[in-house]
Short mmCIF file of C-alpha atoms and ligand atoms in Angstrom, two decimals:
data_model
loop_
_atom_site.label_atom_id
_atom_site.label_comp_id
_atom_site.label_asym_id
_atom_site.label_seq_id
_atom_site.Cartn_x
_atom_site.Cartn_y
_atom_site.Cartn_z
CA MET V 1 -0.05 0.23 0.24
CA PRO V 2 1.74 3.28 -0.89
CA SER V 3 2.21 5.67 1.88
CA GLU V 4 0.68 9.07 2.13
CA PHE V 5 3.96 10.69 0.21
CA GLN V 6 4.14 8.14 -2.23
CA LEU V 7 0.47 8.92 -3.04
CA ILE V 8 1.15 12.81 -3.21
CA SER V 9 4.73 12.72 -5.35
CA GLN V 10 3.04 10.22 -7.60
CA TYR V 11 -0.51 11.76 -8.13
CA PHE V 12 -0.23 15.27 -7.52
CA HIS V 13 3.27 16.66 -7.74
CA ARG V 14 3.72 17.79 -11.44
CA GLN V 15 6.42 19.65 -12.44
CA ARG V 16 5.55 22.96 -14.33
CA GLN V 17 7.51 25.74 -15.32
CA ASP V 18 5.88 28.91 -13.47
CA ASP V 19 7.91 32.14 -12.62
CA SER V 20 5.28 32.91 -10.11
CA VAL V 21 6.05 29.74 -7.88
CA ILE V 22 8.73 30.54 -5.64
CA LEU V 23 8.22 27.07 -3.77
CA GLY V 24 5.59 24.62 -4.44
CA ILE V 25 4.78 21.36 -3.24
CA GLY V 26 7.03 19.82 -0.49
CA ASP V 27 7.74 22.46 2.16
CA ASP V 28 5.29 23.42 4.75
CA ALA V 29 3.48 25.87 2.77
CA ALA V 30 4.03 27.47 -0.73
CA LEU V 31 5.63 31.25 -1.58
CA LEU V 32 3.80 32.67 -4.53
CA GLN V 33 5.01 35.99 -6.31
CA ILE V 34 2.02 38.29 -6.60
CA PRO V 35 2.41 40.60 -10.10
CA GLU V 36 3.21 44.42 -8.98
CA LYS V 37 -0.12 46.39 -8.84
CA GLU V 38 -2.23 43.11 -8.58
CA VAL V 39 -4.37 42.13 -5.70
CA LEU V 40 -5.00 38.50 -4.75
CA VAL V 41 -8.05 36.60 -5.38
CA ALA V 42 -8.68 33.56 -2.98
CA THR V 43 -11.90 31.29 -2.93
CA THR V 44 -12.43 27.79 -1.49
CA ASP V 45 -15.17 25.21 -2.73
CA THR V 46 -15.85 21.52 -0.83
CA PHE V 47 -17.17 18.99 -3.31
CA ILE V 48 -19.04 16.02 -1.99
CA VAL V 49 -19.80 12.93 -4.13
CA GLY V 50 -23.51 12.45 -4.22
CA ARG V 51 -23.92 16.12 -2.99
CA HIS V 52 -22.25 18.10 -5.92
CA CYS V 53 -22.58 15.24 -8.55
CA PRO V 54 -24.35 12.13 -8.81
CA GLU V 55 -22.95 8.98 -7.36
CA ARG V 56 -21.81 7.34 -10.67
CA THR V 57 -19.68 10.30 -11.71
CA SER V 58 -16.37 9.24 -13.33
CA ALA V 59 -13.31 9.98 -11.20
CA TYR V 60 -11.95 11.76 -14.19
CA ALA V 61 -14.88 14.12 -14.26
CA ILE V 62 -14.94 14.55 -10.25
CA GLY V 63 -11.29 15.87 -10.87
CA HIS V 64 -12.51 18.38 -13.76
CA LYS V 65 -15.44 19.76 -11.84
CA ALA V 66 -13.87 20.15 -8.59
CA LEU V 67 -11.55 22.29 -9.93
CA ALA V 68 -14.05 24.30 -12.20
CA VAL V 69 -16.00 25.26 -9.75
CA ASN V 70 -13.46 26.99 -8.17
CA LEU V 71 -11.88 28.76 -11.25
CA SER V 72 -15.34 29.68 -12.42
CA ASP V 73 -15.54 31.94 -9.05
CA LEU V 74 -12.44 33.28 -10.38
CA ALA V 75 -13.75 33.95 -13.60
CA ALA V 76 -16.72 35.64 -12.06
CA MET V 77 -14.16 37.76 -9.78
CA GLY V 78 -12.60 38.87 -13.24
CA ALA V 79 -9.21 37.16 -12.12
CA ARG V 80 -6.51 35.57 -13.61
CA PRO V 81 -6.41 31.91 -12.13
CA ARG V 82 -2.91 31.29 -10.78
CA TRP V 83 -2.26 29.04 -8.20
CA VAL V 84 -4.40 25.97 -6.71
CA LEU V 85 -4.23 24.00 -3.35
CA LEU V 86 -5.96 20.48 -3.12
CA ALA V 87 -7.19 18.85 0.09
CA ILE V 88 -8.07 15.61 -0.38
CA SER V 89 -9.66 12.85 2.02
CA LEU V 90 -9.60 9.25 0.64
CA PRO V 91 -11.36 6.25 2.49
CA ASP V 92 -8.34 4.37 1.13
CA SER V 93 -5.58 4.54 -1.53
CA ASN V 94 -7.92 3.59 -4.65
CA GLU V 95 -4.96 4.41 -7.32
CA ASP V 96 -7.73 3.77 -10.06
CA PHE V 97 -9.75 6.44 -8.93
CA LEU V 98 -6.42 8.98 -7.91
CA ARG V 99 -5.08 8.07 -11.64
CA GLU V 100 -8.65 9.59 -13.05
CA PHE V 101 -8.92 11.91 -10.56
CA SER V 102 -5.66 13.71 -11.08
CA ALA V 103 -5.70 13.46 -14.85
CA GLY V 104 -9.22 15.20 -14.94
CA LEU V 105 -7.90 17.90 -12.38
CA PHE V 106 -4.79 18.35 -14.45
CA ALA V 107 -6.23 18.71 -17.55
CA LEU V 108 -7.98 21.72 -16.52
CA ALA V 109 -5.49 23.00 -14.84
CA ASP V 110 -3.14 22.67 -17.75
CA GLU V 111 -5.76 24.14 -20.37
CA HIS V 112 -5.61 27.37 -17.83
CA GLY V 113 -2.00 27.93 -16.86
CA VAL V 114 -2.93 26.85 -13.17
CA THR V 115 -0.09 25.50 -11.16
CA VAL V 116 -1.06 22.90 -8.19
CA VAL V 117 1.31 24.48 -5.26
CA GLY V 118 0.33 22.43 -2.07
CA GLY V 119 -2.65 20.79 -0.54
CA ASP V 120 -3.25 17.87 2.16
CA THR V 121 -3.90 14.33 2.02
CA THR V 122 -5.79 12.65 4.83
CA LYS V 123 -7.73 9.40 5.18
CA GLY V 124 -11.80 9.73 5.94
CA ALA V 125 -14.59 9.81 3.86
CA LEU V 126 -14.28 11.13 0.26
CA SER V 127 -14.20 14.78 0.18
CA ILE V 128 -12.57 17.09 -1.52
CA THR V 129 -11.55 20.86 -0.77
CA ILE V 130 -9.75 23.04 -3.44
CA THR V 131 -8.69 26.21 -2.94
CA ALA V 132 -7.82 28.74 -6.08
CA LEU V 133 -5.80 31.79 -6.04
CA GLY V 134 -5.63 34.16 -8.74
CA THR V 135 -4.93 37.91 -9.40
CA VAL V 136 -6.57 41.06 -10.76
CA PRO V 137 -5.23 44.44 -11.07
CA ARG V 138 -6.34 46.79 -8.59
CA GLN V 139 -10.02 48.09 -8.56
CA GLN V 140 -10.43 46.13 -11.39
CA ALA V 141 -12.30 43.04 -10.07
CA LEU V 142 -15.95 42.23 -10.66
CA THR V 143 -18.14 42.33 -7.58
CA ARG V 144 -21.66 41.67 -7.25
CA HIS V 145 -22.57 45.08 -5.94
CA GLY V 146 -22.44 47.59 -8.65
CA ALA V 147 -25.41 46.94 -10.62
CA GLN V 148 -26.98 50.47 -12.07
CA VAL V 149 -30.35 51.27 -13.18
CA GLY V 150 -30.63 51.04 -16.84
CA ASP V 151 -27.90 48.41 -17.10
CA GLY V 152 -28.29 45.28 -19.34
CA ILE V 153 -28.63 41.73 -17.90
CA TYR V 154 -26.76 39.16 -19.83
CA VAL V 155 -25.63 35.42 -19.08
CA SER V 156 -22.93 33.39 -21.25
CA GLY V 157 -23.64 30.21 -23.21
CA THR V 158 -26.85 28.36 -22.18
CA VAL V 159 -28.78 27.99 -18.54
CA GLY V 160 -30.51 24.86 -17.67
CA ASP V 161 -28.47 21.99 -19.11
CA ALA V 162 -26.78 21.04 -16.25
CA GLY V 163 -30.04 20.75 -14.42
CA LEU V 164 -31.76 18.83 -17.46
CA GLY V 165 -28.42 16.55 -17.12
CA LEU V 166 -29.17 15.84 -13.33
CA GLN V 167 -32.34 14.34 -14.52
CA VAL V 168 -31.13 12.01 -16.80
CA ALA V 169 -28.04 11.19 -14.47
CA LEU V 170 -30.92 10.50 -11.69
CA GLY V 171 -32.93 8.35 -14.34
CA LYS V 172 -35.61 10.56 -13.99
CA THR V 173 -37.73 10.34 -17.42
CA VAL V 174 -37.17 12.74 -20.00
CA THR V 175 -37.79 12.53 -23.63
CA LEU V 176 -34.57 13.18 -25.11
CA THR V 177 -32.51 11.53 -27.83
CA THR V 178 -29.10 9.61 -26.81
CA GLU V 179 -27.08 12.68 -28.28
CA GLN V 180 -29.10 15.09 -26.39
CA ALA V 181 -28.92 13.23 -22.96
CA ALA V 182 -24.83 12.81 -23.70
CA TYR V 183 -24.97 16.97 -24.08
CA CYS V 184 -26.92 17.57 -20.85
CA GLN V 185 -24.63 14.99 -19.08
CA ALA V 186 -21.28 16.43 -20.05
CA ARG V 187 -22.48 19.91 -19.64
CA LEU V 188 -23.34 18.87 -15.82
CA ASP V 189 -20.09 16.86 -15.28
CA PHE V 190 -17.84 19.50 -17.45
CA PRO V 191 -18.70 22.83 -16.33
CA GLN V 192 -16.14 25.15 -18.74
CA PRO V 193 -15.05 28.41 -16.21
CA ARG V 194 -15.48 31.29 -18.11
CA LEU V 195 -12.29 32.52 -17.64
CA SER V 196 -11.75 34.75 -20.89
CA LEU V 197 -14.94 36.14 -20.83
CA GLY V 198 -14.33 37.36 -17.04
CA LEU V 199 -10.98 38.84 -18.02
CA ALA V 200 -12.99 40.75 -21.21
CA LEU V 201 -15.79 42.21 -18.67
CA ARG V 202 -12.85 43.77 -16.30
CA GLY V 203 -13.64 47.56 -16.08
CA LEU V 204 -16.73 47.27 -18.28
CA ALA V 205 -19.01 44.62 -16.25
CA SER V 206 -21.03 46.68 -13.01
CA ALA V 207 -21.62 43.53 -11.63
CA CYS V 208 -20.82 39.97 -12.00
CA LEU V 209 -21.18 36.50 -10.31
CA ASP V 210 -21.25 32.49 -11.70
CA ILE V 211 -24.33 30.89 -11.71
CA SER V 212 -24.18 27.95 -9.40
CA ASP V 213 -27.53 27.39 -7.68
CA GLY V 214 -29.83 28.86 -10.51
CA LEU V 215 -30.15 32.18 -12.67
CA ALA V 216 -32.87 33.57 -10.67
CA GLN V 217 -31.65 32.81 -7.25
CA ASP V 218 -27.88 33.98 -8.12
CA LEU V 219 -28.95 37.04 -9.88
CA GLY V 220 -30.64 37.58 -7.01
CA HIS V 221 -27.39 38.45 -4.78
CA ILE V 222 -26.52 41.00 -7.25
CA LEU V 223 -29.98 42.50 -7.09
CA GLN V 224 -29.96 42.66 -3.21
CA LEU V 225 -26.24 43.69 -2.97
CA SER V 226 -26.69 46.18 -5.81
CA ASN V 227 -30.20 47.36 -4.02
CA VAL V 228 -31.86 47.66 -7.43
CA GLY V 229 -34.33 44.96 -9.37
CA ALA V 230 -34.77 43.24 -12.55
CA ASP V 231 -37.10 42.85 -15.56
CA LEU V 232 -36.34 39.79 -17.13
CA ALA V 233 -37.38 38.38 -20.68
CA LEU V 234 -38.08 34.63 -20.70
CA ASP V 235 -38.19 34.69 -24.05
CA GLN V 236 -34.93 35.88 -24.38
CA LEU V 237 -33.45 33.10 -22.36
CA PRO V 238 -30.24 31.28 -24.17
CA LEU V 239 -31.61 28.00 -24.39
CA SER V 240 -30.06 24.75 -25.73
CA SER V 241 -31.83 22.48 -28.51
CA PRO V 242 -32.77 19.68 -25.35
CA LEU V 243 -34.00 22.19 -23.34
CA LYS V 244 -36.23 23.47 -26.16
CA THR V 245 -37.99 19.72 -26.55
CA LEU V 246 -39.57 20.50 -22.90
CA PRO V 247 -42.67 21.99 -22.09
CA PRO V 248 -42.36 25.82 -21.34
CA ALA V 249 -42.92 25.39 -17.86
CA ASP V 250 -40.39 22.74 -17.47
CA THR V 251 -37.80 24.73 -19.48
CA TRP V 252 -38.55 27.83 -16.68
CA GLN V 253 -38.16 26.14 -14.18
CA LEU V 254 -34.70 24.39 -15.33
CA ALA V 255 -33.28 27.62 -16.88
CA LEU V 256 -34.02 29.77 -14.01
CA ALA V 257 -34.04 27.38 -10.62
CA ALA V 258 -31.63 24.49 -11.62
CA GLY V 259 -27.97 25.00 -10.77
CA ASP V 260 -24.75 23.88 -12.10
CA ASP V 261 -24.60 25.64 -15.02
CA TYR V 262 -21.40 27.81 -14.05
CA GLU V 263 -22.36 30.31 -16.73
CA LEU V 264 -21.67 34.11 -15.86
CA CYS V 265 -24.53 36.54 -15.26
CA PHE V 266 -23.44 39.93 -15.52
CA THR V 267 -24.80 43.84 -15.57
CA LEU V 268 -22.98 46.17 -18.19
CA SER V 269 -24.10 49.51 -19.62
CA ASP V 270 -24.98 49.76 -23.30
CA GLU V 271 -22.00 52.17 -23.48
CA ASN V 272 -19.94 49.56 -21.74
CA PHE V 273 -21.47 46.53 -24.14
CA ALA V 274 -20.18 48.76 -27.54
CA LYS V 275 -16.24 48.08 -25.84
CA LEU V 276 -16.77 44.44 -25.29
CA VAL V 277 -14.34 42.62 -27.28
CA ALA V 278 -15.44 38.84 -28.85
CA VAL V 279 -14.49 36.02 -26.41
CA ASP V 280 -14.85 32.16 -26.85
CA VAL V 281 -18.75 31.98 -25.52
CA PRO V 282 -21.64 33.55 -26.56
CA MET V 283 -23.31 35.92 -24.24
CA THR V 284 -27.07 36.74 -24.62
CA ARG V 285 -29.33 40.08 -22.87
CA ILE V 286 -31.90 38.66 -20.83
CA GLY V 287 -33.33 41.91 -19.02
CA THR V 288 -32.81 45.06 -17.45
CA VAL V 289 -31.71 46.43 -14.30
CA SER V 290 -34.75 48.47 -12.67
CA GLN V 291 -35.32 50.54 -9.75
CA ALA V 292 -38.15 48.73 -8.66
CA LEU V 293 -36.73 46.17 -6.09
CA GLY V 294 -37.17 42.44 -6.93
CA LEU V 295 -37.33 40.16 -10.13
CA ARG V 296 -40.32 40.49 -12.51
CA LEU V 297 -40.52 37.77 -15.08
CA PHE V 298 -42.31 38.64 -18.46
CA TYR V 299 -43.06 36.47 -21.49
CA GLN V 300 -44.02 38.34 -24.93
CA GLY V 301 -44.23 41.14 -22.76
CA GLN V 302 -46.83 39.50 -20.35
CA PRO V 303 -46.06 39.31 -16.49
CA GLN V 304 -45.60 36.02 -15.48
CA ASP V 305 -45.63 33.98 -12.01
CA ILE V 306 -43.05 31.30 -11.62
CA ASP V 307 -41.78 29.44 -8.56
CA MET V 308 -37.88 30.00 -8.79
CA THR V 309 -36.26 28.70 -5.88
CA GLY V 310 -32.54 27.86 -6.44
CA TYR V 311 -30.55 25.12 -4.86
CA GLN V 312 -29.83 25.64 -1.00
CA HIS V 313 -28.03 23.26 1.18
CA PHE V 314 -29.92 23.81 4.36
P1 LIG M 401 2.58 19.44 6.40
O1 LIG M 401 2.53 18.31 7.31
O2 LIG M 401 3.71 20.17 6.54
O3 LIG M 401 1.53 19.85 6.19
P2 LIG M 401 2.44 17.21 4.54
O4 LIG M 401 3.56 16.49 4.85
O5 LIG M 401 0.94 17.42 4.76
O6 LIG M 401 2.70 18.75 4.74
O7 LIG M 401 2.33 17.85 2.76
C1 LIG M 401 3.89 17.76 2.33
C2 LIG M 401 3.84 18.35 1.04
O8 LIG M 401 3.10 17.83 -0.06
C3 LIG M 401 3.17 19.85 1.31
O9 LIG M 401 4.05 20.83 0.33
C4 LIG M 401 1.60 20.06 0.88
O10 LIG M 401 1.33 21.21 0.42
C5 LIG M 401 2.16 19.02 -0.54
N1 LIG M 401 0.50 18.09 -0.66
C6 LIG M 401 0.08 17.23 0.25
N2 LIG M 401 -1.04 16.67 -0.10
C7 LIG M 401 -1.41 17.33 -1.50
C8 LIG M 401 -2.12 17.06 -2.33
N3 LIG M 401 -3.31 16.12 -2.19
N4 LIG M 401 -1.88 17.87 -3.40
C9 LIG M 401 -1.03 18.69 -3.79
N5 LIG M 401 -0.08 19.17 -2.78
C10 LIG M 401 -0.45 18.24 -1.70
MG1 LIG M 402 4.44 21.30 8.30
#
């Protein structure tokens, strides 16, 4: 049976050329160089199999997603991701799991130029906590509290796919083709952190967050912290073709209240929208920030009443 240190060196210690890492894995703590005139952006998320993903999720997807949700938080802040710490507890040294898990994690880390600089490995119920660190020039971080009356409300990509993917994964009857089902499951298992969009929004978006618990609930955080309201047009919601096969009420429920899409939702003045450079993901205007508090929904101009409670742990 490999020791804790053999596991670390075999699965988590990878050499990577990164001048910002003065000292990485192997000492009591890492030493990291923050670029001049930038500030550190820090976030952490715990990932529990069975709670944050279905039990049957592959180890490769768990490695991807545990990191992706953290990088998504950095994207939402307009940060450039740089370093990651990985705390993992495992019931046993299952090397098949570790090989696949680390392959999924490092594939995403490499894609975004992120270095794993430390962590902790313990025995216990499977639990993964990742801390992601990034940097952003002073005063340029995107926050939840700056939305202004009249700003457009936008989302990246499409919404509701991961929620539909979860229904597929849990075997709830949905009438999708094999291809559509696979697409939605991939959206659930392999969320793509919208990092280039976050960078493009620096200095332009008045507020931004990533959608982890459902569009309506998460947009609600921006509205509350910015002390504004919003009018949303349901007919403008960006939907994938699988979502469009459902009855409208189910589609809206998934698009507004299902979590795990990890798209960005942001507010932007028309003036700043014109300055936005093209990025690798489409964005869609879905509404407008209003003075009247609360969230109002319209379909073809008609007010709609929909229960939109998003995901809550407690
Ligand atoms: P300490 O006891 O001083 O906290 P450890 O013996 O736990 O140090 O870890 C040894 C080194 O390996 C440290 O640099 C730590 O950051 C790193 N490390 C431990 N577990 C992991 C992991 N799962 N992934 C990446 N680095 C790890
Ligand atoms: Mg120590």
